[in-house]
mmCIF file of C-alpha atoms in Angstrom:
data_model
loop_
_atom_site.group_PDB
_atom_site.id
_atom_site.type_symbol
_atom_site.label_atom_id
_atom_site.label_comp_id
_atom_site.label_asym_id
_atom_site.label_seq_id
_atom_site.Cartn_x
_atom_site.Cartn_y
_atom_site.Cartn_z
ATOM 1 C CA UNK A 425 37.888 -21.650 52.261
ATOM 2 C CA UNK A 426 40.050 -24.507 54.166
ATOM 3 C CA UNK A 427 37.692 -25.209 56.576
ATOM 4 C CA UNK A 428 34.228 -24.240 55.592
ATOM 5 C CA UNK A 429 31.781 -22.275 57.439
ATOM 6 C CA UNK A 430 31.048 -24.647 59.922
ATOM 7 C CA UNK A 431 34.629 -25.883 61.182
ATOM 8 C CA UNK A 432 36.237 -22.418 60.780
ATOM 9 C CA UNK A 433 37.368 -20.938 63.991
ATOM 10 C CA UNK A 434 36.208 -17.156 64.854
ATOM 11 C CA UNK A 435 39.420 -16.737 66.944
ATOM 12 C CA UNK A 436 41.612 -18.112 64.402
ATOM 13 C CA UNK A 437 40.095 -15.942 61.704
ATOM 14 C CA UNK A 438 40.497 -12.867 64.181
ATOM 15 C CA UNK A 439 44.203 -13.912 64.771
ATOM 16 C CA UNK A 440 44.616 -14.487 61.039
ATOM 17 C CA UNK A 441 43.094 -10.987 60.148
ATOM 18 C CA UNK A 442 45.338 -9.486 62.927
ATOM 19 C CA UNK A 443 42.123 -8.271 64.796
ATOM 20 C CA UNK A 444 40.593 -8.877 68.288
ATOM 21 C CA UNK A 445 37.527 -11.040 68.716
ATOM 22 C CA UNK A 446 35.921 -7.561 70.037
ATOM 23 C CA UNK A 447 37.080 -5.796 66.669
ATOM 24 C CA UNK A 448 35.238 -8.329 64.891
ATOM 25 C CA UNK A 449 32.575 -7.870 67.291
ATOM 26 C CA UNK A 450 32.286 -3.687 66.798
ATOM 27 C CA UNK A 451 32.006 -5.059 63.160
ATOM 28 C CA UNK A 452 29.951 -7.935 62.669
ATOM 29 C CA UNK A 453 27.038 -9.495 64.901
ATOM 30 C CA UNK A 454 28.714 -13.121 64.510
ATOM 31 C CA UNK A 455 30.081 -15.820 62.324
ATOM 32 C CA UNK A 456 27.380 -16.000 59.902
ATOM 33 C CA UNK A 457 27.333 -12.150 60.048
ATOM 34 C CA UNK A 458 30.967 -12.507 58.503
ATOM 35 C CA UNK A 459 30.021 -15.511 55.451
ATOM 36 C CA UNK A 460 26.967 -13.195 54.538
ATOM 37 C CA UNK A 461 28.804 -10.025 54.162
ATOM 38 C CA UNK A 462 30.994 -12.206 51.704
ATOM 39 C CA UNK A 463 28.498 -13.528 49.816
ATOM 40 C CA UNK A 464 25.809 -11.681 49.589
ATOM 41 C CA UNK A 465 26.752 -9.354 46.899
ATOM 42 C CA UNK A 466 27.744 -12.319 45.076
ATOM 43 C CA UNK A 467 24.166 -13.885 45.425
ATOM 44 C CA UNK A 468 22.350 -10.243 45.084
ATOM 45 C CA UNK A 469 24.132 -9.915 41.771
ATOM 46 C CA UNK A 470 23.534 -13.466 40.071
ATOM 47 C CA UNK A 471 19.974 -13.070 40.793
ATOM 48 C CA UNK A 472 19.898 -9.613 39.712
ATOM 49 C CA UNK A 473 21.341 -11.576 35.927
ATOM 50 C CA UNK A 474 18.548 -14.039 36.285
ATOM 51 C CA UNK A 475 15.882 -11.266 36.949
ATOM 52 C CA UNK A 476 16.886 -9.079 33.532
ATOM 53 C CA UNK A 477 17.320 -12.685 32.193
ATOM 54 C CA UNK A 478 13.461 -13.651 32.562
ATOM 55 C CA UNK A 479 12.057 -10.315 31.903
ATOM 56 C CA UNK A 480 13.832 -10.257 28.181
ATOM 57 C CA UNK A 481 12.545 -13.687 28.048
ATOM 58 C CA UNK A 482 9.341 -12.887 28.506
ATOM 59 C CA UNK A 483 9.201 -10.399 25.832
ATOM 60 C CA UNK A 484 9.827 -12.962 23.554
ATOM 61 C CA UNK A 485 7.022 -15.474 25.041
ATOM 62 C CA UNK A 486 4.618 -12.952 24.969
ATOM 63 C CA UNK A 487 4.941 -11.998 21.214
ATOM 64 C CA UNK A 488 5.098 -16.213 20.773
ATOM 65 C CA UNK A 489 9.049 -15.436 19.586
ATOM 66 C CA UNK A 490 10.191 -18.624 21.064
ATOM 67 C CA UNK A 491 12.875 -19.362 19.270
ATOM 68 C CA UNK A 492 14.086 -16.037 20.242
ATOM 69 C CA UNK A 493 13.255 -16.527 24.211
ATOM 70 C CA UNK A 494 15.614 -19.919 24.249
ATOM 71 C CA UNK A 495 18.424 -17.909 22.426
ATOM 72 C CA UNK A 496 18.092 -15.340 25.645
ATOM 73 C CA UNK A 497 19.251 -18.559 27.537
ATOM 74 C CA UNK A 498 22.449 -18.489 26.041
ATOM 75 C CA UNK A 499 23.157 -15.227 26.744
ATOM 76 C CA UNK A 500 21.858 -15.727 30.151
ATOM 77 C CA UNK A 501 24.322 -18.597 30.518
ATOM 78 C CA UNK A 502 27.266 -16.896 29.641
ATOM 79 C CA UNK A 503 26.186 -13.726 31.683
ATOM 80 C CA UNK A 504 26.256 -16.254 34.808
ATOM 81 C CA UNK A 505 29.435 -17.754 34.384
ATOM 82 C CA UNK A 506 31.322 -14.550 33.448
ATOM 83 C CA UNK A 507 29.655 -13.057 36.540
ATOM 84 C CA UNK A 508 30.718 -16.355 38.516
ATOM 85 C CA UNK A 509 34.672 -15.604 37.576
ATOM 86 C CA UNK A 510 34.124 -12.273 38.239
ATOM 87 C CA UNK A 511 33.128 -13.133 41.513
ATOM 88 C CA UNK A 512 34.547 -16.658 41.358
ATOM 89 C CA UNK A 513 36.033 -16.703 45.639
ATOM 90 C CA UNK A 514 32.816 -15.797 46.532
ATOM 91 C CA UNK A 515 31.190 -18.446 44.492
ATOM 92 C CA UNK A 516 33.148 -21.219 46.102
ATOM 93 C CA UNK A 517 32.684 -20.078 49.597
ATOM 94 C CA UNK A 518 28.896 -19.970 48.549
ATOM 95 C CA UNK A 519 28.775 -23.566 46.477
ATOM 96 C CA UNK A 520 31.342 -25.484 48.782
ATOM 97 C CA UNK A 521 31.587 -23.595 51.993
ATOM 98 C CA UNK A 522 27.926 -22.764 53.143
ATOM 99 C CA UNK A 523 26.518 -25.439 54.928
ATOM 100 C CA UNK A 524 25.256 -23.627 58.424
ATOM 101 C CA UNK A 525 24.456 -21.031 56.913
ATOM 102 C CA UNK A 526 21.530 -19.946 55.116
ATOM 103 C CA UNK A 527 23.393 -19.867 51.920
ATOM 104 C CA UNK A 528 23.566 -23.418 52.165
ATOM 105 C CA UNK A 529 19.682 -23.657 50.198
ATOM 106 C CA UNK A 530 21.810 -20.963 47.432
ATOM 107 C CA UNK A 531 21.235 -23.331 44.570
ATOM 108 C CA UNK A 532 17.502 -24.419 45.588
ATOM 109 C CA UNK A 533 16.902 -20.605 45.894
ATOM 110 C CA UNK A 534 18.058 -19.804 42.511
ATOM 111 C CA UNK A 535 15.988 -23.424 40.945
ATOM 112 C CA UNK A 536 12.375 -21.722 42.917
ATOM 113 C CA UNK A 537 12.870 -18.594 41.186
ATOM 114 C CA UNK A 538 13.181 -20.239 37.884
ATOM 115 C CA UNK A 539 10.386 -22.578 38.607
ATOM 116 C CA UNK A 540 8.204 -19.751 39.692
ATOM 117 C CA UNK A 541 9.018 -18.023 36.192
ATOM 118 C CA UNK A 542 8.176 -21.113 34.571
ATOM 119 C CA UNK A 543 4.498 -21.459 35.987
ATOM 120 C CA UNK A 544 4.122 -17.629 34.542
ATOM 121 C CA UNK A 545 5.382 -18.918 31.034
ATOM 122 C CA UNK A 546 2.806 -21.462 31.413
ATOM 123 C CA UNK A 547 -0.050 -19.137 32.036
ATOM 124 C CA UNK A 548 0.816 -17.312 29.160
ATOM 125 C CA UNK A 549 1.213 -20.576 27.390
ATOM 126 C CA UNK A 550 -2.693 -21.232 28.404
ATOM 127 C CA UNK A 551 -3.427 -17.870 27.716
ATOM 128 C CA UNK A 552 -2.806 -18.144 23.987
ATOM 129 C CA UNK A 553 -4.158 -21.125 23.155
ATOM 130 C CA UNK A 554 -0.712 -22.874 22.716
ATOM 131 C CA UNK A 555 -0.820 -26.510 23.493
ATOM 132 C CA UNK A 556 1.595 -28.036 25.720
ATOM 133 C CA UNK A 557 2.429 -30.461 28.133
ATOM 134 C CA UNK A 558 2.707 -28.957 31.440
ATOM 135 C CA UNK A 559 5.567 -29.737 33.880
ATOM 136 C CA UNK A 560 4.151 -31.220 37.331
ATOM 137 C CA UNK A 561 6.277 -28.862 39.678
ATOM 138 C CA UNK A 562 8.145 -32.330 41.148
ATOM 139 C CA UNK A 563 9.123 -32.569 37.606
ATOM 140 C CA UNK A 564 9.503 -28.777 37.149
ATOM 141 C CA UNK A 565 12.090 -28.472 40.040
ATOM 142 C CA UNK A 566 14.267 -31.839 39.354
ATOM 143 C CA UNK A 567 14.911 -30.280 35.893
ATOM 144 C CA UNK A 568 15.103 -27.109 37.140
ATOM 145 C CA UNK A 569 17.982 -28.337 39.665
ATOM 146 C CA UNK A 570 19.603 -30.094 37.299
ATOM 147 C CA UNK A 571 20.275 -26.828 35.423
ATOM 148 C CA UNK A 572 21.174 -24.598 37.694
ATOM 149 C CA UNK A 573 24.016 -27.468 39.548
ATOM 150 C CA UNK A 574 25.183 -27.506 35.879
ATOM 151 C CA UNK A 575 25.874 -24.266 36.092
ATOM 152 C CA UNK A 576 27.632 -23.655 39.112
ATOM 153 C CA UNK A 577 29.709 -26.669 38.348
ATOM 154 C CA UNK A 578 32.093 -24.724 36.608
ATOM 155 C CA UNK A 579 33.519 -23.467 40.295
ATOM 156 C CA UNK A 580 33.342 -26.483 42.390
ATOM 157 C CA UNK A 581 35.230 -27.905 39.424
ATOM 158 C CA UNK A 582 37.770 -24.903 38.802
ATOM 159 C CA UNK A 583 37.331 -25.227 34.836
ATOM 160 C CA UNK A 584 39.462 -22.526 32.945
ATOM 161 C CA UNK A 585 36.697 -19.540 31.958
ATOM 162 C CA UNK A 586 37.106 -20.434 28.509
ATOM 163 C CA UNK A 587 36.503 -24.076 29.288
ATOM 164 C CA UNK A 588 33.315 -22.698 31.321
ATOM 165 C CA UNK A 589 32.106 -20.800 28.361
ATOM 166 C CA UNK A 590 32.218 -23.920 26.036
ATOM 167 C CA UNK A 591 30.464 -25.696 28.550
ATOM 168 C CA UNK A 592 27.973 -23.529 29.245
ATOM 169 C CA UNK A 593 26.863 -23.441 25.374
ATOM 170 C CA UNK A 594 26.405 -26.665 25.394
ATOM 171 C CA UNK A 595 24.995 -27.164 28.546
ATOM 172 C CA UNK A 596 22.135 -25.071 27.041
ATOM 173 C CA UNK A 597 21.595 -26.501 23.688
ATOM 174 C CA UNK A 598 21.451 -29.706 25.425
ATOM 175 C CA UNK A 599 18.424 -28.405 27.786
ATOM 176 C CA UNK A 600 16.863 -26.302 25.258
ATOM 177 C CA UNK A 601 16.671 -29.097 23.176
ATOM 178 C CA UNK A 602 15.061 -31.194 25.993
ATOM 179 C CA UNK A 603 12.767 -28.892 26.817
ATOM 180 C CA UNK A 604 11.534 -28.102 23.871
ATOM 181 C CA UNK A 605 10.716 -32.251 23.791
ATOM 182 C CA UNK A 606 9.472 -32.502 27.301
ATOM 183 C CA UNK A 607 7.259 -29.587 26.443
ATOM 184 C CA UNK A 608 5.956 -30.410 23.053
ATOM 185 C CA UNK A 609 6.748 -27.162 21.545
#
């Protein structure tokens, strides 16, 4: 956490741990080996929020239940930021600590997913007949990243969970709301 992936020393963090570099070595394959068995459940588990997130979502779409679908985003909101305190060390090695690492894309990951879900919505959209103005996927992503850096906000920022909560419901009326505009629906 002091130094980041990049400037943290392998020998110090052996020394640190109390371990020799060829403990670490029986253990992991190498630095990165280290930061991803840290994270990973971390990352694994927000998506696996987001996944049971969209599906519920799309329940609502496809019986045209909108109203209901953006009120899944609330709960879906403060599912990821209970999850992020849960997990919150892990989240700000993965927000502030990645960059070398493959987690260092984390956020851009999480924005393609939702982007992805968003072209399906679309379809469905198309599908019945519901007119719309569709999102160019330049447009789709920028608002799509916007969201999601929101989010995560809450750790690089080390707001109180309450605060985080409070936040995070009006984080989403405020991009409901604008979606809803940018989309005409």
């Amino acid at each position: 956490m002091a130094h980041g992936y990049g400037r943290a020393n392998l020998r110090k963090i052996c020394k640190d741990a109390g371990i020799t570099t060829g403990a670490f070595y029986r253990h992991f394959h190498d630095k990165e080996s280290l930061f991803a068995a840290l994270v990973e459940p971390a990352v694994q588990g927000i998506k696996n929020i987001y996944t049971a997130s969209a599906e519920e979502c799309f329940t609502f779409i496809n019986s045209n239940a909108f109203n209901q679908a953006y009120k899944v985003s609330y709960k879906a909101v403060a599912a990821f930021i209970n999850y992020i305190y849960d997990n919150f060390d892990c989240f700000k090695l993965l927000l502030m600590c990645s960059d070398g690492t493959k987690y260092s894309r984390f956020i851009d990951d999480m924005v393609l997913l939702e982007v992805n879900e968003r072209e399906k919505f679309f379809d469905i959209l198309k599908k019945e007949k519901i007119e719309f103005r569709e999102l160019s996927k330049t447009e789709s992503h920028l608002l799509t990243h916007s969201v999601f850096s929101s989010i995560f906000e809450v750790a690089i920022h080390d707001l109180t969970k309450e605060e985080a909560l409070e936040y995070g419901h009006t984080l989403v009326t405020f991009y409901n709301a604008g979606f809803r505009s940018v989309l005409g629906i």
